[in-house]
Amino acid sequence: MSSQAPSLVFSFEDARHCVETHAANMRPKGRELLSLLDATGRVLAEEIHADRNIPPFPRATRDGYAVRAADVQRVPARLEIIGEIRAGASLDASPNPKAGQTVSIMTGAPVPDGADAVVMVEYSRADGSQVEITKSVSSGENIVPCGAEAQRGQLLVSPGARLDYAAIALAASVGRSRVIVSAKPRVAVLSTGDEVVDVDVQPGPHQIRNSNSYSLAAQIKAAGGEAAILPIAPDEPVRLQELLAEALECDLVLIAGGVSMGKYDLVEQELAALKAEFFFTGAKIQPGKPVVFGRVLGPAGREPSDGKPKYFFGLPGNPLSTMVTFELFVRPVLDALCGAAPHPLVFTQAKLKSVVRTKTGLKRFLPATLSGEFDHAEVELTRWQGSGDIAAIARSNCFLVIPPDREQIEPGEWVSILRR
Ligand code: AMP
Ligand code: MG
């Protein structure tokens, strides 16, 4: 007797929250030490602290004159120039101005004790050893006090942070040439379908090339994971079970195709045969309605070596459906397996360029083109032939998000988009 998966069709938001709830309990499988540059885009697995006060001295933020603010309350004021402090000048050797005196100073140089403000060079007229200051400053102006940006020992970057260029700069600024990051999760990619052949094979007239394994691998890579592309599974239980067993060796399993209602869509049935637990078997979205999320203990009830259940997604095989369901549902799981702190899915807003008409009932994520610049972003649907039209998807640059209750959206209305 063949097993059957339950029917659990969620709204988009409920399906997303379901994934987020499970993702909250997932952890990366290990950690590794990398050189700072190799760690770009990876997820930090340690705390990074300030190794000293930042800045380590009161730092001039302008080229000009280090003064006592009290000396330049009335302008113009004439001061005696007693020296110069350039960036990199030793703190001990700095000339120290007294009342009526000033020091020429450069951006990034330490402000001497005797001064409490910096006047920009633009508001000065130097004349030999004298300078006329033409604008008054208040105490502290154009100086960042010692330790104002961070105190020695302060936590600067927490575990779970993705190391973008700003975090990399911060790590470099506190002397971290190597950092500990979470290990990359290995994600199995299993495309199914009797009509699907690999990219190197010349397809027969009745066959199509496997593109889903490649879009998924590219998405996995962009999200910080490592893709393990398995051979294509035919629509036949025995070989499908063999490949599922192989896939379950990985940290996460993505199966593309074979989750719809067709006679040869066997994926759910074969997962049910493994006593899989299904969290949902559909979401009210288009494309991607038949998306499946669940977990399984191991092939044929065999426990995985770590004793932990393996999570899987069954993604509909239409190329756009596969791509969209990855972005909407797989990403939070991959983030969690990478050790990244959870972050909500945020849509951005743009003005609709031309009218959109759809049927109600499903939340839609349709290929669209965002154009314009600065505050004048406009978006319009890409002409396409449906979810299999990879050429149209590649021409588009975002997804237009259409709420399930809208039949028609007029030009000029603000609409949500998902950037890609
Ligand atoms: P399925 O989800 O298996 O019903 O497939 C839906 C559609 O996507 C069909 O037109 C399939 O031929 C196509 N498709 C399935 N798998 C792939 C794949 N790996 N690459 C490209 N297209 C696919
Ligand atoms: Mg199929």
Short mmCIF file of C-alpha atoms and ligand atoms in Angstrom, two decimals:
data_model
loop_
_atom_site.label_atom_id
_atom_site.label_comp_id
_atom_site.label_asym_id
_atom_site.label_seq_id
_atom_site.Cartn_x
_atom_site.Cartn_y
_atom_site.Cartn_z
CA MET A 1 0.00 0.00 0.00
CA SER A 2 1.45 3.37 -0.94
CA SER A 3 1.62 6.12 1.72
CA GLN A 4 -0.06 9.47 1.24
CA ALA A 5 0.93 12.96 2.27
CA PRO A 6 -1.74 15.05 4.00
CA SER A 7 -3.19 18.11 2.27
CA LEU A 8 -2.08 21.24 4.12
CA VAL A 9 -2.44 24.39 2.03
CA PHE A 10 -1.40 27.58 3.85
CA SER A 11 -1.65 31.27 3.04
CA PHE A 12 1.68 32.74 1.94
CA GLU A 13 2.19 34.43 5.32
CA ASP A 14 1.35 31.30 7.33
CA ALA A 15 3.67 29.19 5.18
CA ARG A 16 6.48 31.71 5.60
CA HIS A 17 5.94 31.86 9.39
CA CYS A 18 5.92 28.08 9.56
CA VAL A 19 9.32 27.98 7.85
CA GLU A 20 10.66 30.75 10.10
CA THR A 21 9.51 28.92 13.24
CA HIS A 22 11.38 25.77 12.24
CA ALA A 23 14.39 27.75 11.06
CA ALA A 24 14.65 29.33 14.52
CA ASN A 25 15.72 25.92 15.89
CA MET A 26 18.26 25.10 13.18
CA ARG A 27 21.99 25.52 13.75
CA PRO A 28 25.07 25.38 11.53
CA LYS A 29 27.02 22.12 11.69
CA GLY A 30 30.39 23.61 12.56
CA ARG A 31 32.81 26.50 12.41
CA GLU A 32 35.99 27.38 10.55
CA LEU A 33 38.77 29.94 10.78
CA LEU A 34 39.19 32.04 7.63
CA SER A 35 41.31 34.94 6.52
CA LEU A 36 39.31 38.15 6.64
CA LEU A 37 38.85 38.47 2.88
CA ASP A 38 37.82 34.84 2.48
CA ALA A 39 35.17 35.52 5.12
CA THR A 40 33.37 38.12 2.99
CA GLY A 41 29.68 37.21 2.81
CA ARG A 42 30.05 34.47 5.43
CA VAL A 43 28.33 34.42 8.83
CA LEU A 44 30.37 35.30 11.90
CA ALA A 45 30.55 32.58 14.56
CA GLU A 46 32.35 34.51 17.28
CA GLU A 47 32.26 37.93 18.94
CA ILE A 48 34.47 40.69 17.62
CA HIS A 49 35.50 43.23 20.26
CA ALA A 50 37.30 46.56 20.19
CA ASP A 51 40.96 45.88 21.06
CA ARG A 52 41.41 49.52 22.17
CA ASN A 53 39.44 52.74 22.36
CA ILE A 54 38.22 53.95 18.98
CA PRO A 55 39.43 56.45 18.08
CA PRO A 56 42.52 55.85 20.22
CA PHE A 57 43.11 59.62 20.49
CA PRO A 58 40.91 62.71 19.99
CA ARG A 59 40.79 62.78 16.20
CA ALA A 60 40.63 65.90 14.05
CA THR A 61 37.92 65.49 11.41
CA ARG A 62 38.96 68.50 9.33
CA ASP A 63 42.12 70.09 8.00
CA GLY A 64 42.57 73.40 9.80
CA TYR A 65 43.70 74.81 13.14
CA ALA A 66 43.46 73.21 16.57
CA VAL A 67 42.33 76.02 18.87
CA ARG A 68 40.89 76.82 22.25
CA ALA A 69 37.24 77.58 21.43
CA ALA A 70 37.33 80.42 23.98
CA ASP A 71 40.06 82.15 21.92
CA VAL A 72 37.85 82.42 18.84
CA GLN A 73 34.54 83.42 20.34
CA ARG A 74 34.99 86.85 18.79
CA VAL A 75 36.11 86.87 15.19
CA PRO A 76 38.22 87.72 13.41
CA ALA A 77 40.77 86.49 15.98
CA ARG A 78 44.54 86.43 15.49
CA LEU A 79 46.45 83.45 16.87
CA GLU A 80 50.11 82.49 16.91
CA ILE A 81 50.91 79.27 14.95
CA ILE A 82 53.31 77.21 17.07
CA GLY A 83 53.59 74.13 14.88
CA GLU A 84 51.90 71.50 12.76
CA ILE A 85 50.41 68.07 13.53
CA ARG A 86 49.95 65.74 10.60
CA ALA A 87 48.11 62.41 10.57
CA GLY A 88 50.51 59.79 11.91
CA ALA A 89 52.37 62.29 14.11
CA SER A 90 53.51 60.84 17.42
CA LEU A 91 51.40 61.95 20.39
CA ASP A 92 54.50 62.75 22.51
CA ALA A 93 56.06 65.11 20.00
CA SER A 94 52.92 67.22 19.45
CA PRO A 95 53.17 70.97 20.06
CA ASN A 96 50.64 71.99 22.73
CA PRO A 97 48.91 75.35 22.22
CA LYS A 98 48.35 77.73 25.12
CA ALA A 99 45.94 80.68 25.20
CA GLY A 100 46.37 82.78 22.05
CA GLN A 101 48.17 79.98 20.24
CA THR A 102 47.14 77.40 17.64
CA VAL A 103 48.54 74.41 15.79
CA SER A 104 47.98 73.67 12.13
CA ILE A 105 46.34 70.21 12.02
CA MET A 106 45.32 67.67 9.38
CA THR A 107 42.31 65.32 9.18
CA GLY A 108 42.98 62.15 11.15
CA ALA A 109 45.69 63.72 13.32
CA PRO A 110 45.59 63.67 17.15
CA VAL A 111 44.30 66.92 18.64
CA PRO A 112 46.71 68.14 21.36
CA ASP A 113 45.57 68.49 24.98
CA GLY A 114 45.69 72.28 24.90
CA ALA A 115 43.07 72.54 22.11
CA ASP A 116 39.38 71.69 22.34
CA ALA A 117 38.18 72.45 18.79
CA VAL A 118 39.33 72.54 15.19
CA VAL A 119 38.60 75.46 12.87
CA MET A 120 38.36 74.45 9.22
CA VAL A 121 41.15 75.80 7.04
CA GLU A 122 38.47 77.47 4.89
CA TYR A 123 37.82 79.89 7.79
CA SER A 124 41.41 81.02 8.21
CA ARG A 125 43.99 83.31 6.59
CA ALA A 126 47.56 82.37 7.47
CA ASP A 127 50.24 85.04 7.39
CA GLY A 128 53.69 83.77 8.36
CA SER A 129 53.57 82.63 11.97
CA GLN A 130 50.15 84.21 12.53
CA VAL A 131 46.68 83.14 11.44
CA GLU A 132 43.43 85.05 11.33
CA ILE A 133 40.41 82.90 12.25
CA THR A 134 37.19 84.17 10.66
CA LYS A 135 34.61 81.84 12.18
CA SER A 136 34.10 80.86 15.80
CA VAL A 137 33.71 77.23 16.89
CA SER A 138 32.22 75.63 19.96
CA SER A 139 34.17 73.34 22.27
CA GLY A 140 34.47 69.84 20.74
CA GLU A 141 33.69 70.93 17.18
CA ASN A 142 35.43 68.89 14.45
CA ILE A 143 36.92 66.47 17.01
CA VAL A 144 35.86 62.87 17.73
CA PRO A 145 36.80 62.27 21.40
CA CYS A 146 38.96 59.29 22.34
CA GLY A 147 36.74 56.18 22.69
CA ALA A 148 33.60 57.93 21.37
CA GLU A 149 33.04 55.34 18.62
CA ALA A 150 33.79 52.32 20.81
CA GLN A 151 35.35 51.64 24.19
CA ARG A 152 38.14 49.07 24.53
CA GLY A 153 36.53 45.63 25.01
CA GLN A 154 33.15 46.68 23.58
CA LEU A 155 31.27 44.13 21.46
CA LEU A 156 31.30 45.35 17.86
CA VAL A 157 30.06 42.44 15.72
CA SER A 158 27.92 39.62 17.12
CA PRO A 159 27.74 35.98 16.05
CA GLY A 160 25.14 35.63 13.30
CA ALA A 161 26.17 38.78 11.45
CA ARG A 162 26.79 38.44 7.72
CA LEU A 163 30.21 39.87 7.01
CA ASP A 164 29.47 42.60 4.49
CA TYR A 165 32.05 45.19 3.51
CA ALA A 166 31.29 47.39 6.53
CA ALA A 167 31.68 44.49 8.99
CA ILE A 168 34.91 43.45 7.21
CA ALA A 169 36.19 47.03 7.63
CA LEU A 170 35.28 46.99 11.33
CA ALA A 171 37.06 43.64 11.86
CA ALA A 172 40.14 45.00 10.07
CA SER A 173 40.05 48.16 12.22
CA VAL A 174 40.39 46.08 15.39
CA GLY A 175 43.21 43.93 14.04
CA ARG A 176 41.27 40.79 13.10
CA SER A 177 43.04 39.39 10.05
CA ARG A 178 41.32 36.05 10.64
CA VAL A 179 37.82 35.35 11.89
CA ILE A 180 35.74 32.34 12.85
CA VAL A 181 32.69 31.78 10.65
CA SER A 182 29.99 29.11 10.51
CA ALA A 183 30.57 26.16 8.20
CA LYS A 184 28.63 26.22 4.93
CA PRO A 185 25.61 23.91 4.87
CA ARG A 186 25.59 21.26 2.14
CA VAL A 187 22.33 21.37 0.25
CA ALA A 188 21.19 18.46 -1.93
CA VAL A 189 19.59 19.42 -5.24
CA LEU A 190 17.46 16.69 -6.74
CA SER A 191 15.63 17.46 -9.98
CA THR A 192 12.99 15.01 -11.08
CA GLY A 193 11.23 14.27 -14.35
CA ASP A 194 11.35 11.70 -17.13
CA GLU A 195 11.56 14.50 -19.69
CA VAL A 196 14.58 16.18 -18.07
CA VAL A 197 18.14 15.55 -19.32
CA ASP A 198 21.41 16.98 -18.13
CA VAL A 199 22.91 20.09 -19.63
CA ASP A 200 25.64 18.19 -21.50
CA VAL A 201 23.21 15.76 -23.13
CA GLN A 202 21.70 16.56 -26.54
CA PRO A 203 17.97 16.44 -25.73
CA GLY A 204 15.60 14.46 -27.95
CA PRO A 205 12.63 16.33 -29.43
CA HIS A 206 10.51 15.22 -26.46
CA GLN A 207 13.04 16.22 -23.81
CA ILE A 208 14.13 19.42 -22.02
CA ARG A 209 17.41 20.29 -20.39
CA ASN A 210 17.73 20.47 -16.63
CA SER A 211 17.85 24.15 -15.71
CA ASN A 212 16.38 23.91 -12.20
CA SER A 213 19.40 22.22 -10.66
CA TYR A 214 21.49 25.12 -11.93
CA SER A 215 19.21 27.96 -10.84
CA LEU A 216 18.94 26.31 -7.42
CA ALA A 217 22.69 25.77 -7.13
CA ALA A 218 23.23 29.43 -8.03
CA GLN A 219 20.68 30.54 -5.42
CA ILE A 220 22.22 28.24 -2.79
CA LYS A 221 25.66 29.64 -3.53
CA ALA A 222 24.39 33.23 -3.33
CA ALA A 223 22.76 32.42 0.03
CA GLY A 224 26.04 31.04 1.44
CA GLY A 225 25.47 27.31 1.04
CA GLU A 226 27.21 24.60 -0.96
CA ALA A 227 25.10 22.80 -3.55
CA ALA A 228 25.40 19.05 -4.13
CA ILE A 229 23.71 18.40 -7.47
CA LEU A 230 22.47 14.82 -7.69
CA PRO A 231 21.65 12.89 -10.87
CA ILE A 232 18.19 13.58 -12.31
CA ALA A 233 15.54 11.33 -10.77
CA PRO A 234 13.11 9.66 -13.17
CA ASP A 235 9.40 9.58 -12.29
CA GLU A 236 9.75 6.08 -10.87
CA PRO A 237 9.81 5.09 -7.17
CA VAL A 238 12.83 2.81 -6.95
CA ARG A 239 15.43 5.16 -8.40
CA LEU A 240 13.74 8.13 -6.70
CA GLN A 241 14.16 6.37 -3.32
CA GLU A 242 17.82 5.66 -4.05
CA LEU A 243 18.47 9.30 -4.85
CA LEU A 244 16.43 10.51 -1.84
CA ALA A 245 18.63 8.35 0.40
CA GLU A 246 21.70 10.01 -1.12
CA ALA A 247 20.14 13.47 -0.76
CA LEU A 248 19.37 12.88 2.92
CA GLU A 249 23.10 12.69 3.64
CA CYS A 250 23.18 16.48 3.15
CA ASP A 251 22.12 19.16 5.64
CA LEU A 252 19.04 20.20 3.63
CA VAL A 253 17.24 18.57 0.72
CA LEU A 254 15.67 20.44 -2.20
CA ILE A 255 13.65 18.38 -4.64
CA ALA A 256 12.48 20.11 -7.80
CA GLY A 257 9.49 18.85 -9.76
CA GLY A 258 7.09 15.99 -9.14
CA VAL A 259 5.06 17.69 -6.38
CA SER A 260 1.95 18.56 -8.41
CA MET A 261 -1.24 16.52 -8.84
CA GLY A 262 -0.13 14.59 -11.94
CA LYS A 263 -0.20 10.80 -12.10
CA TYR A 264 3.63 10.70 -12.21
CA ASP A 265 4.25 13.29 -9.48
CA LEU A 266 5.69 10.85 -6.95
CA VAL A 267 7.78 12.99 -4.64
CA GLU A 268 5.28 13.41 -1.79
CA GLN A 269 4.28 9.76 -1.95
CA GLU A 270 7.91 8.65 -1.73
CA LEU A 271 8.63 11.05 1.13
CA ALA A 272 5.52 9.78 2.93
CA ALA A 273 6.91 6.26 2.48
CA LEU A 274 9.93 7.47 4.50
CA LYS A 275 7.52 8.46 7.28
CA ALA A 276 8.13 12.13 6.55
CA GLU A 277 6.44 14.76 8.65
CA PHE A 278 4.76 17.36 6.38
CA PHE A 279 4.31 20.92 7.65
CA PHE A 280 2.60 22.17 4.51
CA THR A 281 1.94 20.74 1.09
CA GLY A 282 0.85 23.91 -0.66
CA ALA A 283 0.77 27.70 -0.35
CA LYS A 284 -1.78 30.09 -1.85
CA ILE A 285 0.73 31.67 -4.18
CA GLN A 286 1.41 31.82 -7.89
CA PRO A 287 3.80 30.61 -9.11
CA GLY A 288 4.69 27.82 -6.71
CA LYS A 289 1.35 26.67 -5.26
CA PRO A 290 2.30 22.99 -4.78
CA VAL A 291 5.38 23.82 -2.62
CA VAL A 292 6.04 21.26 0.13
CA PHE A 293 7.94 21.63 3.41
CA GLY A 294 8.67 18.89 5.90
CA ARG A 295 11.28 16.75 7.60
CA VAL A 296 12.25 13.13 7.70
CA LEU A 297 14.38 11.13 10.07
CA GLY A 298 16.30 9.22 7.42
CA PRO A 299 16.04 6.89 4.45
CA ALA A 300 13.78 3.91 5.13
CA GLY A 301 13.46 4.90 8.80
CA ARG A 302 17.27 4.63 9.17
CA GLU A 303 18.37 7.34 11.56
CA PRO A 304 20.96 9.80 10.28
CA SER A 305 24.27 9.57 12.12
CA ASP A 306 23.63 12.82 14.03
CA GLY A 307 20.13 11.61 15.02
CA LYS A 308 18.60 14.84 13.77
CA PRO A 309 15.72 14.97 11.31
CA LYS A 310 16.55 16.36 7.89
CA TYR A 311 14.41 19.13 6.47
CA PHE A 312 13.26 19.02 2.87
CA PHE A 313 11.43 21.21 0.39
CA GLY A 314 9.54 19.90 -2.59
CA LEU A 315 9.63 22.77 -5.07
CA PRO A 316 7.36 22.80 -8.11
CA GLY A 317 9.38 22.11 -11.26
CA ASN A 318 8.30 24.99 -13.45
CA PRO A 319 11.50 27.06 -13.59
CA LEU A 320 9.93 30.26 -12.22
CA SER A 321 8.12 28.34 -9.47
CA THR A 322 11.39 26.73 -8.42
CA MET A 323 13.17 30.09 -8.27
CA VAL A 324 10.39 31.96 -6.45
CA THR A 325 9.70 29.27 -3.86
CA PHE A 326 13.41 29.14 -3.08
CA GLU A 327 13.50 32.89 -2.42
CA LEU A 328 10.29 32.86 -0.38
CA PHE A 329 10.73 29.73 1.72
CA VAL A 330 14.17 28.08 1.39
CA ARG A 331 16.18 31.21 2.13
CA PRO A 332 15.29 31.52 5.85
CA VAL A 333 16.22 27.86 6.38
CA LEU A 334 19.50 28.31 4.57
CA ASP A 335 20.21 31.46 6.57
CA ALA A 336 19.62 29.53 9.80
CA LEU A 337 21.84 26.64 8.67
CA CYS A 338 24.52 29.24 7.87
CA GLY A 339 24.16 30.57 11.44
CA ALA A 340 22.73 33.91 10.31
CA ALA A 341 20.44 35.84 12.63
CA PRO A 342 16.86 35.66 11.31
CA HIS A 343 15.69 38.63 9.31
CA PRO A 344 12.21 39.38 8.05
CA LEU A 345 11.31 39.34 4.38
CA VAL A 346 10.90 42.98 3.37
CA PHE A 347 9.29 44.06 0.12
CA THR A 348 10.27 47.38 -1.40
CA GLN A 349 7.85 49.80 -3.00
CA ALA A 350 7.72 51.17 -6.52
CA LYS A 351 5.13 52.90 -8.68
CA LEU A 352 3.26 50.74 -11.15
CA LYS A 353 3.92 51.75 -14.76
CA SER A 354 1.13 49.94 -16.58
CA VAL A 355 -2.13 48.35 -15.49
CA VAL A 356 -2.12 44.85 -13.97
CA ARG A 357 -5.12 42.52 -14.15
CA THR A 358 -5.18 39.17 -12.34
CA LYS A 359 -7.60 36.74 -10.75
CA THR A 360 -8.07 36.93 -7.00
CA GLY A 361 -7.32 34.18 -4.48
CA LEU A 362 -3.54 33.78 -4.71
CA LYS A 363 -0.67 36.04 -3.77
CA ARG A 364 1.34 36.46 -6.94
CA PHE A 365 5.05 36.98 -7.50
CA LEU A 366 5.38 37.78 -11.17
CA PRO A 367 8.49 38.63 -13.18
CA ALA A 368 8.75 42.38 -13.60
CA THR A 369 11.15 45.10 -14.61
CA LEU A 370 12.14 47.88 -12.26
CA SER A 371 13.39 50.99 -14.03
CA GLY A 372 13.99 54.67 -13.35
CA GLU A 373 16.34 55.97 -10.71
CA PHE A 374 16.59 57.83 -7.41
CA ASP A 375 13.03 58.54 -6.17
CA HIS A 376 11.37 57.61 -9.46
CA ALA A 377 11.44 53.82 -9.49
CA GLU A 378 8.76 52.33 -11.73
CA VAL A 379 7.84 48.73 -12.21
CA GLU A 380 5.93 46.82 -14.86
CA LEU A 381 5.18 43.19 -15.56
CA THR A 382 7.43 41.42 -18.03
CA ARG A 383 5.62 39.90 -21.01
CA TRP A 384 5.85 36.15 -20.64
CA GLN A 385 4.41 32.80 -21.55
CA GLY A 386 3.97 31.51 -18.01
CA SER A 387 6.12 29.88 -15.32
CA GLY A 388 8.23 27.92 -17.80
CA ASP A 389 9.41 31.01 -19.68
CA ILE A 390 13.03 31.21 -18.51
CA ALA A 391 13.91 33.80 -21.18
CA ALA A 392 11.30 36.21 -19.77
CA ILE A 393 12.47 35.61 -16.21
CA ALA A 394 16.06 36.32 -17.22
CA ARG A 395 14.91 39.58 -18.89
CA SER A 396 13.16 40.68 -15.68
CA ASN A 397 14.97 42.04 -12.63
CA CYS A 398 12.45 41.69 -9.80
CA PHE A 399 9.12 40.14 -8.84
CA LEU A 400 5.97 42.21 -8.60
CA VAL A 401 3.99 41.16 -5.53
CA ILE A 402 0.23 41.21 -6.14
CA PRO A 403 -2.05 40.79 -3.10
CA PRO A 404 -4.65 37.98 -3.35
CA ASP A 405 -7.62 40.39 -3.21
CA ARG A 406 -6.66 42.64 -6.16
CA GLU A 407 -8.20 42.13 -9.59
CA GLN A 408 -6.84 45.29 -11.15
CA ILE A 409 -4.06 47.68 -10.15
CA GLU A 410 -3.87 51.04 -11.89
CA PRO A 411 -0.76 52.81 -13.20
CA GLY A 412 0.67 55.20 -10.60
CA GLU A 413 -0.32 53.03 -7.61
CA TRP A 414 2.41 52.02 -5.17
CA VAL A 415 3.07 48.28 -5.37
CA SER A 416 5.36 45.87 -3.54
CA ILE A 417 8.28 44.26 -5.24
CA LEU A 418 10.79 41.60 -4.28
CA ARG A 419 14.26 42.56 -5.54
CA ARG A 420 16.50 39.93 -6.98
P1 AMP B 1 6.59 19.26 -12.49
O1 AMP B 1 6.67 20.16 -11.30
O2 AMP B 1 7.40 18.03 -12.37
O3 AMP B 1 5.13 18.97 -12.82
O4 AMP B 1 7.15 20.08 -13.72
C1 AMP B 1 6.54 21.26 -14.14
C2 AMP B 1 7.18 21.79 -15.39
O5 AMP B 1 8.52 22.12 -15.14
C3 AMP B 1 7.20 20.82 -16.55
O6 AMP B 1 6.95 21.53 -17.73
C4 AMP B 1 8.59 20.26 -16.52
O7 AMP B 1 9.03 19.82 -17.77
C5 AMP B 1 9.40 21.46 -16.05
N1 AMP B 1 10.59 21.02 -15.34
C6 AMP B 1 10.62 20.07 -14.39
N2 AMP B 1 11.88 19.88 -13.94
C7 AMP B 1 12.67 20.73 -14.63
C8 AMP B 1 14.06 21.01 -14.63
N3 AMP B 1 14.90 20.35 -13.81
N4 AMP B 1 14.53 21.96 -15.45
C9 AMP B 1 13.68 22.62 -16.27
N5 AMP B 1 12.36 22.41 -16.32
C10 AMP B 1 11.85 21.46 -15.52
MG MG B 2 7.64 16.29 -13.36
#
